[in-house]
PDB file of N, CA and C in Angstrom:
ATOM      1  N   MET A  68      23.816  23.790  35.917  1.00 60.00           N
ATOM      2  CA  MET A  68      23.923  23.818  34.479  1.00 60.00           C
ATOM      3  C   MET A  68      23.000  24.911  33.958  1.00 60.00           C
ATOM      4  N   THR A  69      23.515  25.737  33.054  1.00 76.00           N
ATOM      5  CA  THR A  69      22.700  26.816  32.499  1.00 76.00           C
ATOM      6  C   THR A  69      21.735  26.267  31.456  1.00 76.00           C
ATOM      7  N   ASP A  70      20.716  27.048  31.183  1.00 79.00           N
ATOM      8  CA  ASP A  70      19.722  26.625  30.192  1.00 79.00           C
ATOM      9  C   ASP A  70      20.366  26.409  28.829  1.00 79.00           C
ATOM     10  N   GLU A  71      21.269  27.301  28.433  1.00 83.00           N
ATOM     11  CA  GLU A  71      21.898  27.188  27.118  1.00 83.00           C
ATOM     12  C   GLU A  71      22.727  25.913  27.021  1.00 83.00           C
ATOM     13  N   LYS A  72      23.484  25.607  28.063  1.00 85.00           N
ATOM     14  CA  LYS A  72      24.298  24.391  28.065  1.00 85.00           C
ATOM     15  C   LYS A  72      23.394  23.154  28.074  1.00 85.00           C
ATOM     16  N   PHE A  73      22.308  23.221  28.821  1.00 84.00           N
ATOM     17  CA  PHE A  73      21.366  22.107  28.865  1.00 84.00           C
ATOM     18  C   PHE A  73      20.788  21.830  27.478  1.00 84.00           C
ATOM     19  N   PHE A  74      20.335  22.909  26.784  1.00 80.00           N
ATOM     20  CA  PHE A  74      19.753  22.733  25.457  1.00 80.00           C
ATOM     21  C   PHE A  74      20.786  22.261  24.444  1.00 80.00           C
ATOM     22  N   ASP A  75      22.028  22.719  24.597  1.00 86.00           N
ATOM     23  CA  ASP A  75      23.090  22.239  23.707  1.00 86.00           C
ATOM     24  C   ASP A  75      23.327  20.743  23.918  1.00 86.00           C
ATOM     25  N   GLU A  76      23.370  20.333  25.166  1.00 87.00           N
ATOM     26  CA  GLU A  76      23.574  18.916  25.478  1.00 87.00           C
ATOM     27  C   GLU A  76      22.390  18.080  24.992  1.00 87.00           C
ATOM     28  N   LEU A  77      21.178  18.571  25.197  1.00 86.00           N
ATOM     29  CA  LEU A  77      19.973  17.877  24.752  1.00 86.00           C
ATOM     30  C   LEU A  77      19.953  17.761  23.227  1.00 86.00           C
ATOM     31  N   SER A  78      20.286  18.845  22.543  1.00 86.00           N
ATOM     32  CA  SER A  78      20.335  18.830  21.077  1.00 86.00           C
ATOM     33  C   SER A  78      21.362  17.831  20.576  1.00 86.00           C
ATOM     34  N   SER A  79      22.485  17.779  21.248  1.00 85.00           N
ATOM     35  CA  SER A  79      23.535  16.832  20.871  1.00 85.00           C
ATOM     36  C   SER A  79      23.053  15.388  21.036  1.00 85.00           C
ATOM     37  N   MET A  80      22.365  15.120  22.140  1.00 86.00           N
ATOM     38  CA  MET A  80      21.852  13.769  22.378  1.00 86.00           C
ATOM     39  C   MET A  80      20.809  13.381  21.322  1.00 86.00           C
ATOM     40  N   ILE A  81      19.928  14.323  20.984  1.00 86.00           N
ATOM     41  CA  ILE A  81      18.901  14.050  19.974  1.00 86.00           C
ATOM     42  C   ILE A  81      19.545  13.818  18.609  1.00 86.00           C
ATOM     43  N   ASN A  82      20.515  14.637  18.259  1.00 83.00           N
ATOM     44  CA  ASN A  82      21.210  14.467  16.975  1.00 83.00           C
ATOM     45  C   ASN A  82      21.901  13.122  16.904  1.00 83.00           C
ATOM     46  N   ASN A  83      22.547  12.728  17.985  1.00 81.00           N
ATOM     47  CA  ASN A  83      23.229  11.424  18.004  1.00 81.00           C
ATOM     48  C   ASN A  83      22.234  10.274  17.873  1.00 81.00           C
ATOM     49  N   ALA A  84      21.073  10.422  18.491  1.00 80.00           N
ATOM     50  CA  ALA A  84      20.049   9.384  18.385  1.00 80.00           C
ATOM     51  C   ALA A  84      19.556   9.262  16.940  1.00 80.00           C
ATOM     52  N   PHE A  85      19.317  10.409  16.304  1.00 76.00           N
ATOM     53  CA  PHE A  85      18.877  10.383  14.908  1.00 76.00           C
ATOM     54  C   PHE A  85      19.979   9.842  13.997  1.00 76.00           C
ATOM     55  N   ASP A  86      21.213  10.237  14.282  1.00 77.00           N
ATOM     56  CA  ASP A  86      22.319   9.744  13.473  1.00 77.00           C
ATOM     57  C   ASP A  86      22.403   8.221  13.539  1.00 77.00           C
ATOM     58  N   GLY A  87      22.254   7.676  14.724  1.00 73.00           N
ATOM     59  CA  GLY A  87      22.313   6.226  14.877  1.00 73.00           C
ATOM     60  C   GLY A  87      21.117   5.530  14.263  1.00 73.00           C
ATOM     61  N   ALA A  88      19.939   6.117  14.421  1.00 73.00           N
ATOM     62  CA  ALA A  88      18.720   5.484  13.917  1.00 73.00           C
ATOM     63  C   ALA A  88      18.623   5.535  12.405  1.00 73.00           C
ATOM     64  N   PHE A  89      19.038   6.630  11.800  1.00 71.00           N
ATOM     65  CA  PHE A  89      18.869   6.793  10.368  1.00 71.00           C
ATOM     66  C   PHE A  89      20.165   6.661   9.592  1.00 71.00           C
ATOM     67  N   GLY A  90      21.223   6.280  10.239  1.00 69.00           N
ATOM     68  CA  GLY A  90      22.465   5.983   9.545  1.00 69.00           C
ATOM     69  C   GLY A  90      23.223   7.183   9.045  1.00 69.00           C
ATOM     70  N   ARG A  91      22.965   8.346   9.614  1.00 64.00           N
ATOM     71  CA  ARG A  91      23.732   9.511   9.192  1.00 64.00           C
ATOM     72  C   ARG A  91      25.158   9.372   9.713  1.00 64.00           C
ATOM     73  N   LYS A  92      26.048  10.179   9.186  1.00 60.00           N
ATOM     74  CA  LYS A  92      27.450  10.089   9.544  1.00 60.00           C
ATOM     75  C   LYS A  92      27.635  10.317  11.038  1.00 60.00           C
ATOM     76  N   THR A  93      28.270   9.341  11.687  1.00 51.00           N
ATOM     77  CA  THR A  93      28.569   9.473  13.110  1.00 51.00           C
ATOM     78  C   THR A  93      30.033   9.130  13.300  1.00 51.00           C
ATOM     79  N   GLY A  94      30.789  10.091  13.726  1.00 53.00           N
ATOM     80  CA  GLY A  94      32.210   9.839  13.954  1.00 53.00           C
ATOM     81  C   GLY A  94      32.897   9.491  12.640  1.00 53.00           C
ATOM     82  N   ASN A  95      33.513   8.290  12.590  1.00 50.00           N
ATOM     83  CA  ASN A  95      34.233   7.862  11.401  1.00 50.00           C
ATOM     84  C   ASN A  95      33.361   7.046  10.450  1.00 50.00           C
ATOM     85  N   ARG A  96      32.124   6.768  10.855  1.00 52.00           N
ATOM     86  CA  ARG A  96      31.244   5.982   9.981  1.00 52.00           C
ATOM     87  C   ARG A  96      30.620   6.881   8.927  1.00 52.00           C
ATOM     88  N   THR A  97      30.286   6.301   7.793  1.00 53.00           N
ATOM     89  CA  THR A  97      29.605   7.054   6.749  1.00 53.00           C
ATOM     90  C   THR A  97      28.201   6.515   6.591  1.00 53.00           C
ATOM     91  N   MET A  98      27.399   7.213   5.855  1.00 52.00           N
ATOM     92  CA  MET A  98      26.011   6.829   5.675  1.00 52.00           C
ATOM     93  C   MET A  98      25.917   5.559   4.834  1.00 52.00           C
ATOM     94  N   PRO A  99      25.177   4.554   5.303  1.00 55.00           N
ATOM     95  CA  PRO A  99      25.034   3.331   4.525  1.00 55.00           C
ATOM     96  C   PRO A  99      24.022   3.511   3.395  1.00 55.00           C
ATOM     97  N   ASN A 100      24.139   2.665   2.380  1.00 56.00           N
ATOM     98  CA  ASN A 100      23.192   2.607   1.267  1.00 56.00           C
ATOM     99  C   ASN A 100      23.036   3.928   0.524  1.00 56.00           C
ATOM    100  N   ILE A 101      24.096   4.698   0.425  1.00 55.00           N
ATOM    101  CA  ILE A 101      24.035   5.947  -0.315  1.00 55.00           C
ATOM    102  C   ILE A 101      24.692   5.717  -1.666  1.00 55.00           C
ATOM    103  N   LYS A 102      23.958   6.012  -2.736  1.00 57.00           N
ATOM    104  CA  LYS A 102      24.498   5.864  -4.083  1.00 57.00           C
ATOM    105  C   LYS A 102      24.951   7.238  -4.555  1.00 57.00           C
ATOM    106  N   VAL A 103      26.193   7.336  -4.931  1.00 56.00           N
ATOM    107  CA  VAL A 103      26.732   8.584  -5.426  1.00 56.00           C
ATOM    108  C   VAL A 103      26.413   8.671  -6.908  1.00 56.00           C
ATOM    109  N   MET A 104      25.897   9.810  -7.335  1.00 59.00           N
ATOM    110  CA  MET A 104      25.511   9.980  -8.722  1.00 59.00           C
ATOM    111  C   MET A 104      26.741  10.025  -9.599  1.00 59.00           C
ATOM    112  N   ASP A 105      26.690   9.298 -10.708  1.00 58.00           N
ATOM    113  CA  ASP A 105      27.800   9.258 -11.656  1.00 58.00           C
ATOM    114  C   ASP A 105      27.939  10.621 -12.319  1.00 58.00           C
ATOM    115  N   LYS A 106      29.164  11.148 -12.335  1.00 62.00           N
ATOM    116  CA  LYS A 106      29.392  12.462 -12.914  1.00 62.00           C
ATOM    117  C   LYS A 106      29.222  12.442 -14.436  1.00 62.00           C
ATOM    118  N   ASN A 107      29.558  11.309 -15.080  1.00 63.00           N
ATOM    119  CA  ASN A 107      29.455  11.182 -16.522  1.00 63.00           C
ATOM    120  C   ASN A 107      28.695   9.904 -16.880  1.00 63.00           C
ATOM    121  N   PRO A 108      27.380   9.875 -16.699  1.00 61.00           N
ATOM    122  CA  PRO A 108      26.644   8.653 -16.996  1.00 61.00           C
ATOM    123  C   PRO A 108      26.701   8.334 -18.484  1.00 61.00           C
ATOM    124  N   SER A 109      26.815   7.049 -18.806  1.00 63.00           N
ATOM    125  CA  SER A 109      26.966   6.636 -20.194  1.00 63.00           C
ATOM    126  C   SER A 109      25.636   6.505 -20.915  1.00 63.00           C
ATOM    127  N   ASN A 110      24.534   6.504 -20.195  1.00 62.00           N
ATOM    128  CA  ASN A 110      23.244   6.259 -20.829  1.00 62.00           C
ATOM    129  C   ASN A 110      22.401   7.516 -20.993  1.00 62.00           C
ATOM    130  N   ILE A 111      23.017   8.674 -21.083  1.00 62.00           N
ATOM    131  CA  ILE A 111      22.263   9.915 -21.262  1.00 62.00           C
ATOM    132  C   ILE A 111      21.604   9.886 -22.629  1.00 62.00           C
ATOM    133  N   GLY A 112      20.318  10.186 -22.660  1.00 61.00           N
ATOM    134  CA  GLY A 112      19.589  10.237 -23.917  1.00 61.00           C
ATOM    135  C   GLY A 112      19.019   8.909 -24.368  1.00 61.00           C
ATOM    136  N   GLU A 113      19.377   7.822 -23.716  1.00 61.00           N
ATOM    137  CA  GLU A 113      18.831   6.527 -24.087  1.00 61.00           C
ATOM    138  C   GLU A 113      17.404   6.422 -23.568  1.00 61.00           C
ATOM    139  N   THR A 114      16.593   5.676 -24.279  1.00 61.00           N
ATOM    140  CA  THR A 114      15.236   5.439 -23.834  1.00 61.00           C
ATOM    141  C   THR A 114      15.059   3.967 -23.523  1.00 61.00           C
ATOM    142  N   ASN A 115      14.073   3.693 -22.733  1.00 58.00           N
ATOM    143  CA  ASN A 115      13.770   2.310 -22.395  1.00 58.00           C
ATOM    144  C   ASN A 115      13.071   1.681 -23.588  1.00 58.00           C
ATOM    145  N   THR A 116      13.655   0.632 -24.135  1.00 60.00           N
ATOM    146  CA  THR A 116      13.104   0.025 -25.339  1.00 60.00           C
ATOM    147  C   THR A 116      12.323  -1.244 -25.044  1.00 60.00           C
ATOM    148  N   ARG A 117      12.073  -1.537 -23.782  1.00 61.00           N
ATOM    149  CA  ARG A 117      11.288  -2.723 -23.449  1.00 61.00           C
ATOM    150  C   ARG A 117       9.857  -2.557 -23.911  1.00 61.00           C
ATOM    151  N   ASP A 118       9.312  -3.633 -24.401  1.00 63.00           N
ATOM    152  CA  ASP A 118       7.929  -3.632 -24.844  1.00 63.00           C
ATOM    153  C   ASP A 118       7.018  -3.626 -23.624  1.00 63.00           C
ATOM    154  N   LEU A 119       5.970  -2.803 -23.659  1.00 62.00           N
ATOM    155  CA  LEU A 119       5.064  -2.721 -22.527  1.00 62.00           C
ATOM    156  C   LEU A 119       4.302  -4.014 -22.299  1.00 62.00           C
ATOM    157  N   SER A 120       4.206  -4.860 -23.308  1.00 65.00           N
ATOM    158  CA  SER A 120       3.496  -6.134 -23.138  1.00 65.00           C
ATOM    159  C   SER A 120       4.219  -7.039 -22.144  1.00 65.00           C
ATOM    160  N   ASP A 121       5.474  -6.758 -21.854  1.00 63.00           N
ATOM    161  CA  ASP A 121       6.203  -7.537 -20.841  1.00 63.00           C
ATOM    162  C   ASP A 121       5.597  -7.341 -19.457  1.00 63.00           C
ATOM    163  N   PHE A 122       4.915  -6.206 -19.251  1.00 65.00           N
ATOM    164  CA  PHE A 122       4.387  -5.875 -17.943  1.00 65.00           C
ATOM    165  C   PHE A 122       2.901  -6.197 -17.790  1.00 65.00           C
ATOM    166  N   VAL A 123       2.282  -6.674 -18.852  1.00 66.00           N
ATOM    167  CA  VAL A 123       0.851  -6.966 -18.821  1.00 66.00           C
ATOM    168  C   VAL A 123       0.633  -8.366 -18.263  1.00 66.00           C
ATOM    169  N   VAL A 124      -0.277  -8.469 -17.309  1.00 65.00           N
ATOM    170  CA  VAL A 124      -0.624  -9.764 -16.742  1.00 65.00           C
ATOM    171  C   VAL A 124      -1.695 -10.377 -17.629  1.00 65.00           C
ATOM    172  N   LYS A 125      -1.408 -11.569 -18.108  1.00 64.00           N
ATOM    173  CA  LYS A 125      -2.357 -12.224 -18.999  1.00 64.00           C
ATOM    174  C   LYS A 125      -3.255 -13.138 -18.195  1.00 64.00           C
ATOM    175  N   GLU A 126      -4.571 -13.023 -18.445  1.00 61.00           N
ATOM    176  CA  GLU A 126      -5.546 -13.834 -17.732  1.00 61.00           C
ATOM    177  C   GLU A 126      -5.870 -15.082 -18.519  1.00 61.00           C
ATOM    178  N   ASP A 127      -6.069 -16.173 -17.818  1.00 59.00           N
ATOM    179  CA  ASP A 127      -6.590 -17.373 -18.438  1.00 59.00           C
ATOM    180  C   ASP A 127      -8.095 -17.313 -18.305  1.00 59.00           C
ATOM    181  N   SER A 128      -8.772 -17.170 -19.419  1.00 57.00           N
ATOM    182  CA  SER A 128     -10.223 -17.044 -19.351  1.00 57.00           C
ATOM    183  C   SER A 128     -10.884 -18.373 -19.000  1.00 57.00           C
ATOM    184  N   SER A 129     -10.146 -19.480 -19.143  1.00 55.00           N
ATOM    185  CA  SER A 129     -10.734 -20.784 -18.842  1.00 55.00           C
ATOM    186  C   SER A 129     -10.868 -21.012 -17.338  1.00 55.00           C
ATOM    187  N   ASP A 130     -10.041 -20.368 -16.560  1.00 57.00           N
ATOM    188  CA  ASP A 130     -10.109 -20.519 -15.105  1.00 57.00           C
ATOM    189  C   ASP A 130     -11.014 -19.441 -14.532  1.00 57.00           C
ATOM    190  N   THR A 131     -12.218 -19.815 -14.146  1.00 60.00           N
ATOM    191  CA  THR A 131     -13.120 -18.846 -13.542  1.00 60.00           C
ATOM    192  C   THR A 131     -13.036 -18.959 -12.032  1.00 60.00           C
ATOM    193  N   ILE A 132     -13.137 -17.839 -11.383  1.00 63.00           N
ATOM    194  CA  ILE A 132     -13.085 -17.817  -9.927  1.00 63.00           C
ATOM    195  C   ILE A 132     -14.495 -18.060  -9.414  1.00 63.00           C
ATOM    196  N   PRO A 133     -14.655 -19.060  -8.569  1.00 68.00           N
ATOM    197  CA  PRO A 133     -16.006 -19.329  -8.063  1.00 68.00           C
ATOM    198  C   PRO A 133     -16.463 -18.205  -7.134  1.00 68.00           C
ATOM    199  N   ALA A 134     -17.767 -18.037  -7.048  1.00 73.00           N
ATOM    200  CA  ALA A 134     -18.327 -17.011  -6.175  1.00 73.00           C
ATOM    201  C   ALA A 134     -17.957 -17.327  -4.731  1.00 73.00           C
ATOM    202  N   LEU A 135     -17.695 -16.288  -3.954  1.00 81.00           N
ATOM    203  CA  LEU A 135     -17.329 -16.472  -2.553  1.00 81.00           C
ATOM    204  C   LEU A 135     -18.479 -17.056  -1.751  1.00 81.00           C
ATOM    205  N   TYR A 136     -19.675 -16.572  -2.042  1.00 85.00           N
ATOM    206  CA  TYR A 136     -20.847 -16.983  -1.280  1.00 85.00           C
ATOM    207  C   TYR A 136     -21.961 -17.351  -2.260  1.00 85.00           C
ATOM    208  N   GLU A 137     -22.647 -18.420  -1.973  1.00 86.00           N
ATOM    209  CA  GLU A 137     -23.711 -18.891  -2.857  1.00 86.00           C
ATOM    210  C   GLU A 137     -25.007 -18.114  -2.685  1.00 86.00           C
ATOM    211  N   SER A 138     -25.272 -17.637  -1.496  1.00 88.00           N
ATOM    212  CA  SER A 138     -26.516 -16.928  -1.217  1.00 88.00           C
ATOM    213  C   SER A 138     -26.301 -16.006  -0.022  1.00 88.00           C
ATOM    214  N   ILE A 139     -27.332 -15.214   0.262  1.00 90.00           N
ATOM    215  CA  ILE A 139     -27.276 -14.330   1.429  1.00 90.00           C
ATOM    216  C   ILE A 139     -27.141 -15.156   2.703  1.00 90.00           C
ATOM    217  N   GLU A 140     -27.840 -16.274   2.761  1.00 92.00           N
ATOM    218  CA  GLU A 140     -27.777 -17.147   3.934  1.00 92.00           C
ATOM    219  C   GLU A 140     -26.377 -17.741   4.086  1.00 92.00           C
ATOM    220  N   ASP A 141     -25.757 -18.120   2.957  1.00 90.00           N
ATOM    221  CA  ASP A 141     -24.395 -18.659   2.982  1.00 90.00           C
ATOM    222  C   ASP A 141     -23.415 -17.585   3.463  1.00 90.00           C
ATOM    223  N   TYR A 142     -23.608 -16.355   2.996  1.00 90.00           N
ATOM    224  CA  TYR A 142     -22.785 -15.231   3.428  1.00 90.00           C
ATOM    225  C   TYR A 142     -22.876 -15.056   4.945  1.00 90.00           C
ATOM    226  N   THR A 143     -24.106 -15.091   5.455  1.00 93.00           N
ATOM    227  CA  THR A 143     -24.328 -14.911   6.888  1.00 93.00           C
ATOM    228  C   THR A 143     -23.706 -16.056   7.678  1.00 93.00           C
ATOM    229  N   ALA A 144     -23.827 -17.278   7.175  1.00 93.00           N
ATOM    230  CA  ALA A 144     -23.267 -18.437   7.875  1.00 93.00           C
ATOM    231  C   ALA A 144     -21.744 -18.385   7.915  1.00 93.00           C
ATOM    232  N   LYS A 145     -21.124 -17.966   6.815  1.00 90.00           N
ATOM    233  CA  LYS A 145     -19.654 -17.955   6.733  1.00 90.00           C
ATOM    234  C   LYS A 145     -19.024 -16.756   7.442  1.00 90.00           C
ATOM    235  N   THR A 146     -19.699 -15.614   7.423  1.00 91.00           N
ATOM    236  CA  THR A 146     -19.101 -14.408   8.002  1.00 91.00           C
ATOM    237  C   THR A 146     -19.662 -14.032   9.355  1.00 91.00           C
ATOM    238  N   GLY A 147     -20.860 -14.515   9.653  1.00 92.00           N
ATOM    239  CA  GLY A 147     -21.502 -14.113  10.894  1.00 92.00           C
ATOM    240  C   GLY A 147     -22.082 -12.716  10.824  1.00 92.00           C
ATOM    241  N   LYS A 148     -22.101 -12.135   9.617  1.00 92.00           N
ATOM    242  CA  LYS A 148     -22.621 -10.780   9.441  1.00 92.00           C
ATOM    243  C   LYS A 148     -23.825 -10.816   8.522  1.00 92.00           C
ATOM    244  N   ARG A 149     -24.667  -9.837   8.666  1.00 93.00           N
ATOM    245  CA  ARG A 149     -25.835  -9.704   7.811  1.00 93.00           C
ATOM    246  C   ARG A 149     -25.417  -8.947   6.556  1.00 93.00           C
ATOM    247  N   PHE A 150     -25.855  -9.407   5.380  1.00 91.00           N
ATOM    248  CA  PHE A 150     -25.539  -8.696   4.143  1.00 91.00           C
ATOM    249  C   PHE A 150     -26.270  -7.365   4.124  1.00 91.00           C
ATOM    250  N   ARG A 151     -25.544  -6.306   3.831  1.00 93.00           N
ATOM    251  CA  ARG A 151     -26.142  -4.976   3.788  1.00 93.00           C
ATOM    252  C   ARG A 151     -25.930  -4.365   2.407  1.00 93.00           C
ATOM    253  N   MET A 152     -26.984  -3.779   1.914  1.00 93.00           N
ATOM    254  CA  MET A 152     -26.929  -3.109   0.624  1.00 93.00           C
ATOM    255  C   MET A 152     -26.259  -1.750   0.766  1.00 93.00           C
ATOM    256  N   THR A 153     -25.628  -1.307  -0.304  1.00 94.00           N
ATOM    257  CA  THR A 153     -25.053   0.037  -0.302  1.00 94.00           C
ATOM    258  C   THR A 153     -26.152   1.054  -0.587  1.00 94.00           C
ATOM    259  N   LYS A 154     -25.874   2.308  -0.290  1.00 95.00           N
ATOM    260  CA  LYS A 154     -26.849   3.364  -0.576  1.00 95.00           C
ATOM    261  C   LYS A 154     -27.130   3.439  -2.072  1.00 95.00           C
ATOM    262  N   GLU A 155     -26.094   3.247  -2.864  1.00 94.00           N
ATOM    263  CA  GLU A 155     -26.256   3.295  -4.315  1.00 94.00           C
ATOM    264  C   GLU A 155     -27.200   2.190  -4.787  1.00 94.00           C
ATOM    265  N   GLN A 156     -27.030   0.981  -4.238  1.00 94.00           N
ATOM    266  CA  GLN A 156     -27.911  -0.126  -4.601  1.00 94.00           C
ATOM    267  C   GLN A 156     -29.352   0.160  -4.174  1.00 94.00           C
ATOM    268  N   LYS A 157     -29.524   0.763  -3.020  1.00 94.00           N
ATOM    269  CA  LYS A 157     -30.873   1.129  -2.566  1.00 94.00           C
ATOM    270  C   LYS A 157     -31.486   2.171  -3.482  1.00 94.00           C
ATOM    271  N   ASN A 158     -30.678   3.171  -3.863  1.00 95.00           N
ATOM    272  CA  ASN A 158     -31.172   4.228  -4.746  1.00 95.00           C
ATOM    273  C   ASN A 158     -31.537   3.698  -6.124  1.00 95.00           C
ATOM    274  N   LEU A 159     -30.862   2.624  -6.550  1.00 94.00           N
ATOM    275  CA  LEU A 159     -31.185   2.012  -7.842  1.00 94.00           C
ATOM    276  C   LEU A 159     -32.452   1.164  -7.767  1.00 94.00           C
ATOM    277  N   GLY A 160     -32.941   0.935  -6.552  1.00 95.00           N
ATOM    278  CA  GLY A 160     -34.162   0.160  -6.372  1.00 95.00           C
ATOM    279  C   GLY A 160     -33.953  -1.338  -6.479  1.00 95.00           C
ATOM    280  N   LEU A 161     -32.735  -1.793  -6.229  1.00 94.00           N
ATOM    281  CA  LEU A 161     -32.448  -3.233  -6.309  1.00 94.00           C
ATOM    282  C   LEU A 161     -33.031  -3.963  -5.103  1.00 94.00           C
ATOM    283  N   THR A 162     -33.394  -5.220  -5.313  1.00 94.00           N
ATOM    284  CA  THR A 162     -33.790  -6.056  -4.182  1.00 94.00           C
ATOM    285  C   THR A 162     -32.522  -6.520  -3.487  1.00 94.00           C
ATOM    286  N   ARG A 163     -32.662  -7.093  -2.301  1.00 93.00           N
ATOM    287  CA  ARG A 163     -31.473  -7.583  -1.588  1.00 93.00           C
ATOM    288  C   ARG A 163     -30.780  -8.663  -2.396  1.00 93.00           C
ATOM    289  N   ASP A 164     -31.557  -9.550  -3.038  1.00 92.00           N
ATOM    290  CA  ASP A 164     -30.956 -10.614  -3.854  1.00 92.00           C
ATOM    291  C   ASP A 164     -30.206 -10.040  -5.047  1.00 92.00           C
ATOM    292  N   GLU A 165     -30.772  -9.039  -5.699  1.00 93.00           N
ATOM    293  CA  GLU A 165     -30.100  -8.411  -6.839  1.00 93.00           C
ATOM    294  C   GLU A 165     -28.816  -7.701  -6.390  1.00 93.00           C
ATOM    295  N   ALA A 166     -28.895  -7.026  -5.264  1.00 93.00           N
ATOM    296  CA  ALA A 166     -27.715  -6.345  -4.729  1.00 93.00           C
ATOM    297  C   ALA A 166     -26.640  -7.351  -4.349  1.00 93.00           C
ATOM    298  N   PHE A 167     -27.039  -8.459  -3.743  1.00 92.00           N
ATOM    299  CA  PHE A 167     -26.081  -9.496  -3.369  1.00 92.00           C
ATOM    300  C   PHE A 167     -25.405 -10.061  -4.611  1.00 92.00           C
ATOM    301  N   ASN A 168     -26.197 -10.357  -5.644  1.00 90.00           N
ATOM    302  CA  ASN A 168     -25.625 -10.890  -6.885  1.00 90.00           C
ATOM    303  C   ASN A 168     -24.725  -9.877  -7.562  1.00 90.00           C
ATOM    304  N   GLN A 169     -25.048  -8.610  -7.453  1.00 90.00           N
ATOM    305  CA  GLN A 169     -24.190  -7.565  -8.014  1.00 90.00           C
ATOM    306  C   GLN A 169     -22.857  -7.526  -7.264  1.00 90.00           C
ATOM    307  N   THR A 170     -22.902  -7.723  -5.963  1.00 89.00           N
ATOM    308  CA  THR A 170     -21.688  -7.645  -5.153  1.00 89.00           C
ATOM    309  C   THR A 170     -20.852  -8.924  -5.227  1.00 89.00           C
ATOM    310  N   PHE A 171     -21.493 -10.082  -5.097  1.00 85.00           N
ATOM    311  CA  PHE A 171     -20.753 -11.334  -4.991  1.00 85.00           C
ATOM    312  C   PHE A 171     -21.060 -12.338  -6.093  1.00 85.00           C
ATOM    313  N   GLY A 172     -21.989 -12.012  -6.988  1.00 76.00           N
ATOM    314  CA  GLY A 172     -22.420 -12.990  -7.976  1.00 76.00           C
ATOM    315  C   GLY A 172     -21.417 -13.187  -9.087  1.00 76.00           C
ATOM    316  N   ASP A 173     -21.715 -14.125  -9.965  1.00 62.00           N
ATOM    317  CA  ASP A 173     -20.877 -14.381 -11.141  1.00 62.00           C
ATOM    318  C   ASP A 173     -21.065 -13.239 -12.124  1.00 62.00           C
ATOM    319  N   ASN A 174     -19.939 -12.656 -12.523  1.00 49.00           N
ATOM    320  CA  ASN A 174     -20.023 -11.520 -13.448  1.00 49.00           C
ATOM    321  C   ASN A 174     -19.865 -11.977 -14.860  1.00 49.00           C
TER     322      ASN A 174
END
């Protein structure tokens, strides 16, 4: 087999694999899930008139989320890890307790 014929055969095999994997046209089959654009859409120039408040998530202020950890010791007991301050917290001069409350405390 010549190199050119080999590469043609290899290219054909790769194309067929991609066609099968990605649903491109293979033989008599057509591409699935393809939406053909309407030549004369009826909604040209229309705007979405939905109120944006429909998309806003409303919070119940009465339901407060309890703190994940009560103290540094509780954090260590529950996670098995030592609480570590961030560089920013260190630069601010916070104590470990202040940093912990900033990270996990009641806001």
